[in-house]
Coordinates of C-alpha atoms and ligand atoms in Angstrom, one line a residue:
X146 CA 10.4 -12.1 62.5
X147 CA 13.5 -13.3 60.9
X148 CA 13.7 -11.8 57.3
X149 CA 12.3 -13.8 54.3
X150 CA 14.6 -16.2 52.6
X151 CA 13.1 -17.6 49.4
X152 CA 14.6 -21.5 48.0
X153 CA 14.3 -21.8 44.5
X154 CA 14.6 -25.2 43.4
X155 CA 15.7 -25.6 40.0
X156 CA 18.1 -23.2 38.3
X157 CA 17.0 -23.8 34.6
X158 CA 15.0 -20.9 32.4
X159 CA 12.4 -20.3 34.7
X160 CA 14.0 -20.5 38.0
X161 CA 16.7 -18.1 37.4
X162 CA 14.4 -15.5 36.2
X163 CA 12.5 -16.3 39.3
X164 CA 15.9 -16.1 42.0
X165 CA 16.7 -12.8 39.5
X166 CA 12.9 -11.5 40.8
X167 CA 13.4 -12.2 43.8
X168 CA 17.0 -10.6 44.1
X169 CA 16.1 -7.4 42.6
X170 CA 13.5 -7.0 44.8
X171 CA 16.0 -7.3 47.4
X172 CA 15.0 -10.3 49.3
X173 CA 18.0 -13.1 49.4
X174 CA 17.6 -16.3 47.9
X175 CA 18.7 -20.3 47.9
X176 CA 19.0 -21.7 44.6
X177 CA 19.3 -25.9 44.4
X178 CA 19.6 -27.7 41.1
X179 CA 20.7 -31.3 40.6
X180 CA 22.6 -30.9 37.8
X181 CA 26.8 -30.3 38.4
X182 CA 27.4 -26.6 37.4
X183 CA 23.8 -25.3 37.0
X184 CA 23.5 -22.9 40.0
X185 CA 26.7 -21.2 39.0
X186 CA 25.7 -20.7 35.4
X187 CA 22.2 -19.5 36.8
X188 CA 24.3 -17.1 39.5
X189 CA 26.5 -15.6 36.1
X190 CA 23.4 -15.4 34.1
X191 CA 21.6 -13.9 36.3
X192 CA 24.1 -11.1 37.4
X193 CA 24.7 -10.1 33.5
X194 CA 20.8 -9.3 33.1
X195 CA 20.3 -7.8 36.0
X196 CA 23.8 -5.4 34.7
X197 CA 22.0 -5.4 31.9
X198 CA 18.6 -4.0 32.9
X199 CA 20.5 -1.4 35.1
X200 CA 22.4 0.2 32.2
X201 CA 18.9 0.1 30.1
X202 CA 17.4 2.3 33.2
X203 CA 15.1 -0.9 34.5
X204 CA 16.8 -1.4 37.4
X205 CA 18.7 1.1 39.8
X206 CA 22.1 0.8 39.6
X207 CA 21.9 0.2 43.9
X208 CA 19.7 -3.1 43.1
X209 CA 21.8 -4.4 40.5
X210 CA 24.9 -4.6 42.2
X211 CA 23.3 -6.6 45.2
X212 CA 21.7 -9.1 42.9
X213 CA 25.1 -11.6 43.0
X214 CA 25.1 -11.4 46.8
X215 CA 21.3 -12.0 47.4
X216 CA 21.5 -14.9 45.2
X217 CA 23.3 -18.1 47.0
X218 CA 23.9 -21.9 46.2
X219 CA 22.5 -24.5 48.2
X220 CA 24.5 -27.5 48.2
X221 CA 21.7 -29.4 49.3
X222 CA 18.3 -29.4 50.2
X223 CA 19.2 -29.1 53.8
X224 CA 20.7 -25.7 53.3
X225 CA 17.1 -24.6 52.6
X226 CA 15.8 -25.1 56.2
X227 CA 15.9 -20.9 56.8
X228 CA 13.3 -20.5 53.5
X229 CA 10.5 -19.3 54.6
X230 CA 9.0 -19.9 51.3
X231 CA 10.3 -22.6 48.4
X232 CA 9.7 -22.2 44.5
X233 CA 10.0 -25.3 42.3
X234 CA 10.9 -25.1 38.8
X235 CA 12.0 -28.4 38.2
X236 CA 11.7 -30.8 35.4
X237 CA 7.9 -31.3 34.3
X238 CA 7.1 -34.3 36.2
X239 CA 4.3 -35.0 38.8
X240 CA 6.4 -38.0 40.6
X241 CA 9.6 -35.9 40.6
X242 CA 7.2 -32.7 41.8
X243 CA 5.5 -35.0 44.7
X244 CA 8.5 -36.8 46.0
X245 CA 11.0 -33.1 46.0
X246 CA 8.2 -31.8 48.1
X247 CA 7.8 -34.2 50.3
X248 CA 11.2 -34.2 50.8
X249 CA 10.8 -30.6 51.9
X250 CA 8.3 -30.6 54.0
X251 CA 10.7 -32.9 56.0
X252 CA 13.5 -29.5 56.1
X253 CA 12.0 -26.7 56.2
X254 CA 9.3 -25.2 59.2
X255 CA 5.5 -25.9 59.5
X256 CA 4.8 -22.2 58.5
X257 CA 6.8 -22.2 55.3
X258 CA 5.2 -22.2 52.2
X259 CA 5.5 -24.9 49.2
X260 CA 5.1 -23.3 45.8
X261 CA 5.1 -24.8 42.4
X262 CA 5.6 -23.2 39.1
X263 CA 4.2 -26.2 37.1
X264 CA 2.1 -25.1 33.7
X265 CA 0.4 -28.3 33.5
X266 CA 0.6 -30.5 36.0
X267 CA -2.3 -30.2 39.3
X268 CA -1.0 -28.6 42.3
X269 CA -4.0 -30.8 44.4
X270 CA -2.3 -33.7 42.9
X271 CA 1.2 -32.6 44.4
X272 CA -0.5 -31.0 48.0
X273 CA -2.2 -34.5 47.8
X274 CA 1.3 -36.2 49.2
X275 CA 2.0 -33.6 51.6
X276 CA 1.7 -33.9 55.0
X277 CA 1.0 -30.1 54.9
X278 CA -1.9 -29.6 52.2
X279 CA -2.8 -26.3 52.9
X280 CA 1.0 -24.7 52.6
X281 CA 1.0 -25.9 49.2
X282 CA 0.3 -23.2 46.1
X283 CA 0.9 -22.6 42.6
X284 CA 2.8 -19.4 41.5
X285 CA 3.0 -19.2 38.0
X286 CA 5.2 -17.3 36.0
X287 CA 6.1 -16.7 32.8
X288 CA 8.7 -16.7 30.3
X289 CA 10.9 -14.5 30.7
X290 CA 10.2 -14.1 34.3
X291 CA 12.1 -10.4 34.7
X292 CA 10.2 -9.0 31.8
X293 CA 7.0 -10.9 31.4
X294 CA 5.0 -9.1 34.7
X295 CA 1.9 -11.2 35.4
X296 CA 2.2 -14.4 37.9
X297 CA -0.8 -16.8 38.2
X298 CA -1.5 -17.8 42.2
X299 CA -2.7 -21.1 41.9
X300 CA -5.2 -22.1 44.8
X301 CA -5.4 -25.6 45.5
X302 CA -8.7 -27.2 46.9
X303 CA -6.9 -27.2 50.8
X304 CA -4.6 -24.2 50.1
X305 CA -5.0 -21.7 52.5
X306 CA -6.5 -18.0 52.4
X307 CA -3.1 -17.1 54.2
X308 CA -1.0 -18.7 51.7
X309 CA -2.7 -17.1 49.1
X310 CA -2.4 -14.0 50.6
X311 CA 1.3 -13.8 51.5
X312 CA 1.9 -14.9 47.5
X313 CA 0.3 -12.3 46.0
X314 CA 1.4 -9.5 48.7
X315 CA 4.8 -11.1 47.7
X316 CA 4.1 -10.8 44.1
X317 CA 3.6 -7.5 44.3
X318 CA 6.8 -6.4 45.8
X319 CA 8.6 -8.3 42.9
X320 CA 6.9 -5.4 40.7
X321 CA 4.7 -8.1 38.9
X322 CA 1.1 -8.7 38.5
X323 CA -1.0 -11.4 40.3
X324 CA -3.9 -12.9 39.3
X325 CA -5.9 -15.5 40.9
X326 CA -7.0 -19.1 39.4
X327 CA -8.3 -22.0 41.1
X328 CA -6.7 -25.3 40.1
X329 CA -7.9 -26.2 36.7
X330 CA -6.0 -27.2 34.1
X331 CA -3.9 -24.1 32.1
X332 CA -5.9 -21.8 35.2
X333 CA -6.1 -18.8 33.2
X334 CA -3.7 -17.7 30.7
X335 CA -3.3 -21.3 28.6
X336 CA -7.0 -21.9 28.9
X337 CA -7.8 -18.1 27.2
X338 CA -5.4 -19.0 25.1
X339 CA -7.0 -22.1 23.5
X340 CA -9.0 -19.8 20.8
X341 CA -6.5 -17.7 19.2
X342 CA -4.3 -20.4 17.5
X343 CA -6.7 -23.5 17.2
X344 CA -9.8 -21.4 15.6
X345 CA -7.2 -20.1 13.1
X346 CA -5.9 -23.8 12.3
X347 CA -9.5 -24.5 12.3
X348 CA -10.2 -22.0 9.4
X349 CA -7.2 -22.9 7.4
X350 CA -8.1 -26.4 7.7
X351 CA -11.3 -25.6 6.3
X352 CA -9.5 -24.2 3.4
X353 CA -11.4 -21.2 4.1
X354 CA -7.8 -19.1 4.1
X355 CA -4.1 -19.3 3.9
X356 CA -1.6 -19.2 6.9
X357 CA -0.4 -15.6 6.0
X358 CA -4.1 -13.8 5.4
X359 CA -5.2 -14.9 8.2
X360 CA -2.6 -13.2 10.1
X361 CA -2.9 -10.1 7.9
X362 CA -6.6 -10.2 8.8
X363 CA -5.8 -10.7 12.8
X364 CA -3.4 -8.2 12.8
X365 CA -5.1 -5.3 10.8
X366 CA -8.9 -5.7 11.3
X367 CA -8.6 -7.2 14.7
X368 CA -5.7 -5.2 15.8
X369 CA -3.8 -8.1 17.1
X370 CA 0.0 -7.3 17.2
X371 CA 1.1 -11.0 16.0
X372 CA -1.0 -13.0 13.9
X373 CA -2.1 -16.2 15.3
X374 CA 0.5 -18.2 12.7
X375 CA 3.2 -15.7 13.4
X376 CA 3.0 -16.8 17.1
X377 CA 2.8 -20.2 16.5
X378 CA 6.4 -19.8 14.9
X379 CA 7.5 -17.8 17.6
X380 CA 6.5 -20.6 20.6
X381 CA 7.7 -23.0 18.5
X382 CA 4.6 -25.6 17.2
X383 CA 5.9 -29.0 19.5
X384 CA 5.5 -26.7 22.4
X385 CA 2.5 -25.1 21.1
X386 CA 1.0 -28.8 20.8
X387 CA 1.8 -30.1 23.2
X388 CA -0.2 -27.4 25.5
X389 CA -3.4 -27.7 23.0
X390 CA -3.2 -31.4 23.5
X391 CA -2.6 -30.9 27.2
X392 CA -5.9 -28.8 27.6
X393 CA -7.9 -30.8 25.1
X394 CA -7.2 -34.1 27.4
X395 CA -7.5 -32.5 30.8
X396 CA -11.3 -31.2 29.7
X397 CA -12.2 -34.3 28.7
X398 CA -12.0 -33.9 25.0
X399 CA -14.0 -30.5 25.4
X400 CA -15.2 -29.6 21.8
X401 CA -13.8 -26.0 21.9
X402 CA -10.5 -27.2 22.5
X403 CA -9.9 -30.0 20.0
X404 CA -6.8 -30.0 17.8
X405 CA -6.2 -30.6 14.3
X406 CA -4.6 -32.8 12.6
X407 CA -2.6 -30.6 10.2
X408 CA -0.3 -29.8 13.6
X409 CA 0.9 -33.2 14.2
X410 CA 1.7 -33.2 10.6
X411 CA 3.6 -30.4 10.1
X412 CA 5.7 -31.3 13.9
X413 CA 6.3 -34.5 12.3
X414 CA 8.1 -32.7 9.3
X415 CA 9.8 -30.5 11.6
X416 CA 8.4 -27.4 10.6
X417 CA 8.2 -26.2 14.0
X418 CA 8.6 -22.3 13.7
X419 CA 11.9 -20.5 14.3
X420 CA 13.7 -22.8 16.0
X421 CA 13.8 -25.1 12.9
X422 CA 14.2 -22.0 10.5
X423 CA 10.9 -23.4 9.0
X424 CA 7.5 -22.5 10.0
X425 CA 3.8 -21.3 8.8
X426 CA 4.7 -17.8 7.8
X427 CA 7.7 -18.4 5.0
X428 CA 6.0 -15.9 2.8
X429 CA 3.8 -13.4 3.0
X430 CA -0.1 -13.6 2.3
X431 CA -1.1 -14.3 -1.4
X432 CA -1.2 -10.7 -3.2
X433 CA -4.4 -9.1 -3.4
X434 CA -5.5 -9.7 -6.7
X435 CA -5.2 -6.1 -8.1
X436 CA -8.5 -4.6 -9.0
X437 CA -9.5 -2.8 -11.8
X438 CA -11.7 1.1 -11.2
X439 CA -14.8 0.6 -9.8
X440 CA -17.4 0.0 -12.9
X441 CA -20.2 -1.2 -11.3
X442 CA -22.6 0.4 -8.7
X443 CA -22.6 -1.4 -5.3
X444 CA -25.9 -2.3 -3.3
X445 CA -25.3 -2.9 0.4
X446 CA -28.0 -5.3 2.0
X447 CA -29.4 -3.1 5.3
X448 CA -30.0 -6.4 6.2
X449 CA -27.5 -5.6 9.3
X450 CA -28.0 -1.7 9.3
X451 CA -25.5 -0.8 12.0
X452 CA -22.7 -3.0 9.8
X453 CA -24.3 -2.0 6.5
X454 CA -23.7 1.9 6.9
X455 CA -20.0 2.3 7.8
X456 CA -19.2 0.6 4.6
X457 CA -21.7 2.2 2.7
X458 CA -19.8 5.8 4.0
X459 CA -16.5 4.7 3.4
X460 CA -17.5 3.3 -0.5
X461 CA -19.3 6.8 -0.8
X462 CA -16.5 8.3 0.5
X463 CA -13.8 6.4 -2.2
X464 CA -16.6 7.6 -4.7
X465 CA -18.1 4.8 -5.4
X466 CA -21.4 4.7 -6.9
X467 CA -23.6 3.3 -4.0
X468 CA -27.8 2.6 -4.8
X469 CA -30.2 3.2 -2.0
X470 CA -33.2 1.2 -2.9
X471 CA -34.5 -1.1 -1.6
X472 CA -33.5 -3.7 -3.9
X473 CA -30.7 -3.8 -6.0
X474 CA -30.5 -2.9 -9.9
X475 CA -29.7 -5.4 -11.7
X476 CA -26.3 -3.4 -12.7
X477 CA -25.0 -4.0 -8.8
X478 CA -23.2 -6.0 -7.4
X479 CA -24.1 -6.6 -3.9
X480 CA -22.6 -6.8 -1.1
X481 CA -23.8 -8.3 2.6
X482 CA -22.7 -7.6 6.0
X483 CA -23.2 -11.0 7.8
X484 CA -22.5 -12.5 11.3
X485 CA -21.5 -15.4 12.1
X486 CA -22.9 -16.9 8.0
X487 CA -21.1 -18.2 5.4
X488 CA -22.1 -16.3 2.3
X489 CA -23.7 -18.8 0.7
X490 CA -26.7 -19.4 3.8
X491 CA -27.1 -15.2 4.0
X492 CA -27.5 -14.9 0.1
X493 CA -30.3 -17.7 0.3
X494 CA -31.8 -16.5 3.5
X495 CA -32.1 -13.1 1.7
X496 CA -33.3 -14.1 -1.2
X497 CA -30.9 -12.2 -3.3
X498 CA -28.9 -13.2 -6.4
X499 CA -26.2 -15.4 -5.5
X500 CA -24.1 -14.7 -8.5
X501 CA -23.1 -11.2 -7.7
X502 CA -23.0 -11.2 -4.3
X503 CA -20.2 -11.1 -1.4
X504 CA -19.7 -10.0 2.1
X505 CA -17.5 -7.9 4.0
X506 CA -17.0 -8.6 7.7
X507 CA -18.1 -5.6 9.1
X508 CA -17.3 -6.6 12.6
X509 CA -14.3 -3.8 13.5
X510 CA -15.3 -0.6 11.6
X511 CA -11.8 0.4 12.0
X512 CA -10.3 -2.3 10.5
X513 CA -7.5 -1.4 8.6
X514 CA -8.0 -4.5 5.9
X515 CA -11.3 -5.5 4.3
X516 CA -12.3 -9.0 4.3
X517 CA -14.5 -9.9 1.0
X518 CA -16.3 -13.6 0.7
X519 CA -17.9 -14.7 -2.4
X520 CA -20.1 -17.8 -2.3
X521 CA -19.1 -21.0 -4.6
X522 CA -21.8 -19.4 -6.8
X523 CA -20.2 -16.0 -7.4
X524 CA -19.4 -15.2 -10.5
X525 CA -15.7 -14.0 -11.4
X526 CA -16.8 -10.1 -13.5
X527 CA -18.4 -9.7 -10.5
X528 CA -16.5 -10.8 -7.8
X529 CA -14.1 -8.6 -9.3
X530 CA -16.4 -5.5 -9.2
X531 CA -16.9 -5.8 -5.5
X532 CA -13.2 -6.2 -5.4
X533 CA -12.8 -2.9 -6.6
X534 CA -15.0 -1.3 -5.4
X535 CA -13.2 -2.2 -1.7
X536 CA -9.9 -1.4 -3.3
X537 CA -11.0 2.2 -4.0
X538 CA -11.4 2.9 -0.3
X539 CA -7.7 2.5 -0.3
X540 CA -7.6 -0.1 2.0
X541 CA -6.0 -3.7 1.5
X542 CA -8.6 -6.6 0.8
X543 CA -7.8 -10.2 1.7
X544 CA -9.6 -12.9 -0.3
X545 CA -11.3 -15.6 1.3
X546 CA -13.3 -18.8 0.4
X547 CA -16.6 -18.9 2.0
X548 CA -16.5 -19.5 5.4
X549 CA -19.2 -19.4 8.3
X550 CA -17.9 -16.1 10.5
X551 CA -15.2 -15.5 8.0
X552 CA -11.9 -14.8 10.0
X553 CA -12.0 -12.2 12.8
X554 CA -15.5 -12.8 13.8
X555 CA -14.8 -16.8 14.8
X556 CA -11.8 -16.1 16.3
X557 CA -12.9 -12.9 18.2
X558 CA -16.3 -14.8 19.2
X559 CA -14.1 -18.1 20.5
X560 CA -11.9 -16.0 22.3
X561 CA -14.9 -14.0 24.1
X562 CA -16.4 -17.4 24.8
X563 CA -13.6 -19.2 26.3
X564 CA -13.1 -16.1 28.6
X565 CA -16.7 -16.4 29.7
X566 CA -16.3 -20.5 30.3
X567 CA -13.4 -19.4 32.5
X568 CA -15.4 -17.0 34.4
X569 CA -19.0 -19.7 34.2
X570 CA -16.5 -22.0 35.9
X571 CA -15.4 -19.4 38.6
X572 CA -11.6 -20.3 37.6
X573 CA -11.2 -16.5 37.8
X574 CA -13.0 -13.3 38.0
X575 CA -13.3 -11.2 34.7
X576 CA -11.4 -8.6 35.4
X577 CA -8.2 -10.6 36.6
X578 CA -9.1 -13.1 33.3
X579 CA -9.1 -9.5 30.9
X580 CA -5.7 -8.7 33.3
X581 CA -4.2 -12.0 32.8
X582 CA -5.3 -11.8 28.7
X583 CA -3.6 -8.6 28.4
X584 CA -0.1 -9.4 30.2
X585 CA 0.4 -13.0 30.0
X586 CA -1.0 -13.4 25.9
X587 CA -0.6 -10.1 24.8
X588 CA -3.7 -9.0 23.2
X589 CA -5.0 -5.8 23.1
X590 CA -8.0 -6.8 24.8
X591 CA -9.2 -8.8 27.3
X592 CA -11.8 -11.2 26.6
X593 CA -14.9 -9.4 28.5
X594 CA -13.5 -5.8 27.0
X595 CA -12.9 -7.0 23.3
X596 CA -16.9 -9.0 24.3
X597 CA -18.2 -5.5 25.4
X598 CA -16.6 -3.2 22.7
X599 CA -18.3 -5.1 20.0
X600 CA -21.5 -6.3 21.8
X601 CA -22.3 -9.3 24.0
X602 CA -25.7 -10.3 21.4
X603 CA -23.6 -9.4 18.5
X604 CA -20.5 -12.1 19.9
X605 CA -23.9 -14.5 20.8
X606 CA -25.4 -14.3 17.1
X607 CA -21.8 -15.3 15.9
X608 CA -21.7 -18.3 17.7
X609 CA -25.2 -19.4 17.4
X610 CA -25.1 -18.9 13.6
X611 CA -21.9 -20.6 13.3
X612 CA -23.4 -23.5 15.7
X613 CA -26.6 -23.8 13.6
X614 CA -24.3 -23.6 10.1
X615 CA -22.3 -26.7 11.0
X616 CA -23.6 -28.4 14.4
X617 CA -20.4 -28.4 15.6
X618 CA -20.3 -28.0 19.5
X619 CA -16.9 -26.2 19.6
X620 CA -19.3 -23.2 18.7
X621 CA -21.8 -23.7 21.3
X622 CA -21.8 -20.4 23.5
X623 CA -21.0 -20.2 27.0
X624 CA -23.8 -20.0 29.0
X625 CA -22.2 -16.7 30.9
X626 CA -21.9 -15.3 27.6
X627 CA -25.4 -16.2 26.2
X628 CA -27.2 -14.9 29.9
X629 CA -25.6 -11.6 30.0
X630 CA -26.1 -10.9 26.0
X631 CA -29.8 -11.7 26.5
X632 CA -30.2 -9.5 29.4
X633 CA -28.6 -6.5 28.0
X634 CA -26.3 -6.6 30.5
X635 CA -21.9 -6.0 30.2
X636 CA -20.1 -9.3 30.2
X637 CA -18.4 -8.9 33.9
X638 CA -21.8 -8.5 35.0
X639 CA -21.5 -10.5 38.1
X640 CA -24.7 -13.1 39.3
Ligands
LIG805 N1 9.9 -22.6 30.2 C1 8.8 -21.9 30.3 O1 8.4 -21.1 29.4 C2 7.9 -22.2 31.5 C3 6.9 -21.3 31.8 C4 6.1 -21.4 32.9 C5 6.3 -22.5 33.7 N2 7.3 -23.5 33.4 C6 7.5 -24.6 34.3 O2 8.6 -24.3 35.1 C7 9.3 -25.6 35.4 C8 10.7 -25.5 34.9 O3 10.8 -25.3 33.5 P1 12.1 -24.7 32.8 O4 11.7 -24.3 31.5 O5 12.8 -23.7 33.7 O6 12.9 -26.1 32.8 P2 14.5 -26.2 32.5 O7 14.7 -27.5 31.9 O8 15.1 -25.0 31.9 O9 15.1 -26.2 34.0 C9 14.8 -27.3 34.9 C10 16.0 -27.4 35.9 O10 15.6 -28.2 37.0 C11 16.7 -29.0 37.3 N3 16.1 -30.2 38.0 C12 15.4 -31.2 37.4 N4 15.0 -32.1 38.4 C13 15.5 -31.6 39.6 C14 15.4 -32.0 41.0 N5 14.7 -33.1 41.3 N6 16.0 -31.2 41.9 C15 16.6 -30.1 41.6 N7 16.8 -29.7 40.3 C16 16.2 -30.4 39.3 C17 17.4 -29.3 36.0 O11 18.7 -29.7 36.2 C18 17.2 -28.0 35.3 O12 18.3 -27.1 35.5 C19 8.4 -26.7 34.7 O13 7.5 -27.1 35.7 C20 7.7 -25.9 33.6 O14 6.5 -26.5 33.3 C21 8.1 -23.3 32.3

């Protein structure tokens, strides 16, 4: 069998990255672009990074040097006939996409195999005009393709297993990560993605928190290394809406996945992130209002022991004076440990004294920030108190209005949800969703790992609280979640 030759059509940001892949693996490519000039800035651009990984050690020196001669124009699409397999990147564009291929499949053999890199569009849509349904594939990869190691195979509803199989067998000799998805819209990584960012515009739309505490909150109780504002400015927010729109349509105006309006907004005034030097995160989060010493004695509902007692240690441990009775005196301040309640419905549901009390999320016991909620009924002396009583731990404390699930919990819960719809759907399997999570989005956890470390009934009572608090649907859990946390069972339980 003749050696693989792999056409990449279009020499833009994603397809040089992709000939680049290819080359350093050592495998020799075609690279076709309509536009005068764009192959050979593709070739120079490509031979300077892959010089440049070499002298940072990421590639041998041995690779490096045969990048430029593995990597050759195509003149036209007639000099692809040899590929064995062909990669669009082209522009964005279904009738563009349908009409390139079918020009293809007029070139190249029977056996080869038709591969899109499309984010958005369906490949059954584009198989759909091919004479040769079952060569057709998605292989997704991401920006920037050298560095960024997981690659979404996309099966179509006529691809076949033996497609499938020689893409991800090929994926791994590029040194990158596959991951399988069947064709539904954003497969796996821009459908996980739909809870970070919108539940955090959701919650600042609420007026619940600002842009900065939020991230503050994601980053150092969550342990998320961006905050979900601080990636918006990074993406840039056009792009960034553009995709929530995207997935919000494709599902049928799906409840979890519905924008708000302060994005179109703000893209409308150009205050798309770093590209326009003007973003969400121009200043960092609100002070903490400074607190004064402790000079009250703190009662900690045991309402929720297991979230109750680490902050009852750590105050103890700060020296603050902590009661133990049953009920508070009415010297204390008090402070709850809800899930998945605003302040105000746990302070009536426990029958407690709504102007002295607040809660702390509890959620991550090693969070590294405190979150602290009063109710509209709170009054400030004591608001204060619990304020510094947080503050002597030594930890910082972020400030929020009250807010069903506070910050972390809704976002953690939505993220653990979505993951669950993917799985419910059988888009994906749990582990290559958690895989795909991890590489692709960059979060420290998976959905079904972050689901499992904190407890599948404890992410359920987040959601159904929140659901019961404001009807909304966009809270409703996913039904894999809801079985699995009922059962007792892990979250990649399989059925
Ligand atoms: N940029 C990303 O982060 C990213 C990530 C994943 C997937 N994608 C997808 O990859 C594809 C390419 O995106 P990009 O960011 O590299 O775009 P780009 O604009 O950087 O490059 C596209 C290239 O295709 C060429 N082209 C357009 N029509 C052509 C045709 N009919 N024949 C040959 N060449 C043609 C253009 O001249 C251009 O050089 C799109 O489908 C996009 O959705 C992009």
């Amino acid at each position: 069998m003749a050696p693989l030759t792999i056409g990449v059509v279009g020499a833009g940001t994603m397809g040089r990255g992709i000939a680049q892949l290819a080359a350093q693996a050592g495998i020799a490519v075609l690279l076709l672009d309509t536009a005068p000039g764009a192959v050979e800035a593709a070739r120079e651009a490509i031979t300077a990074d892959a010089d440049k990984l070499a002298s940072r050690g990421r590639l041998s020196p041995e690779r490096a040097a045969a990048v430029a001669g593995l990597v050759r124009p195509a003149a036209t699409l007639l000099d692809l006939a040899p590929c064995g397999l062909v990669v669009e990147a082209i522009v964005e564009d279904l009738a563009v996409k349908q009409a390139l291929f079918q020009a293809l499949e007029g070139v190249l053999t029977p056996e080869a195999v038709l591969a899109t890199n499309t984010s958005s569009l369906s490949v059954a849509a584009l198989a759909a005009v091919c004479q040769r349904p079952q060569r057709v594939a998605g292989l997704h990869f991401f920006n920037p393709v050298p560095l960024m190691k997981l690659v979404e195979i996309i099966e179509g509803p006529a691809t076949s297993p033996e497609v499938i199989a020689f893409l991800t067998a090929l994926t791994r000799q590029f040194g990158h990560q596959p991951v399988a998805a069947k064709d539904m819209p954003g497969f796996i990584v821009n459908h996980a993605g739909r809870a970070y960012g919108p539940e955090a515009l959701r919650i600042v739309s609420e007026g619940v928190a600002e842009f900065a505490t939020v991230d503050a909150i994601m980053r150092d109780a969550a342990g998320f290394r961006m905050g979900p504002f601080e990636l918006f400015d990074l993406i840039g927010l056009d792009v960034s809406r553009r995709v929530m729109q995207s997935i919000y349509d494709q599902f049928h105006q799906e409840p979890r996945f519905r924008p708000v309006p302060l994005v179109a907004q703000r893209v409308a005034a150009g205050l798309l992130g770093r590209k326009s030097g003007k973003g969400f995160v121009t200043s960092p989060a609100s002070p903490a209002p400074v607190a004064a010493k402790p000079d009250r004695p703190v009662w900690v509902s045991g309402a929720e022991p297991e979230m109750a007692s680490p902050l009852i240690a750590a105050l103890e441990k700060a020296g603050v004076v902590v009661e133990h009775g049953s009920e508070p005196s009415p010297q204390a301040v008090i402070l709850l440990t809800p899930l998945g309640e605003d302040t105000t419905s746990a302070v009536l549901r426990l029958g407690l004294d709504p102007a002295r009390t607040l809660s702390v999320d509890m959620l991550f016991p090693e969070a590294r920030r405190y979150t602290l909620m009063p109710s509209p009924a709170t009054s400030e002396p004591w608001g204060a108190s619990a304020l510094a009583a947080l503050a002597a731990t030594g930890q910082p404390v972020s400030l929020i209005h009250d807010g069903t699930g506070f910050v972390a919990q809704r976002i953690v819960a939505q993220i653990v949800s979505i993951g669950c719809e993917i799985a419910q759907q059988r888009i994906a399997t749990p582990a290559d969703i958690d895989l795909a999570v991890r590489l692709g989005l960059g979060y420290p956890h998976g959905p079904f790992a972050l689901g499992d470390r904190i407890g599948p009934r404890r992410v359920l009572r987040i959601l159904q609280a929140m659901h019961a608090a404001t009807g909304d649907p966009c809270y409703r859990p996913s039904a894999w979640l809801r079985r699995r946390a009922m059962l007792g069972l892990p979250l990649a339980a399989p059925d």
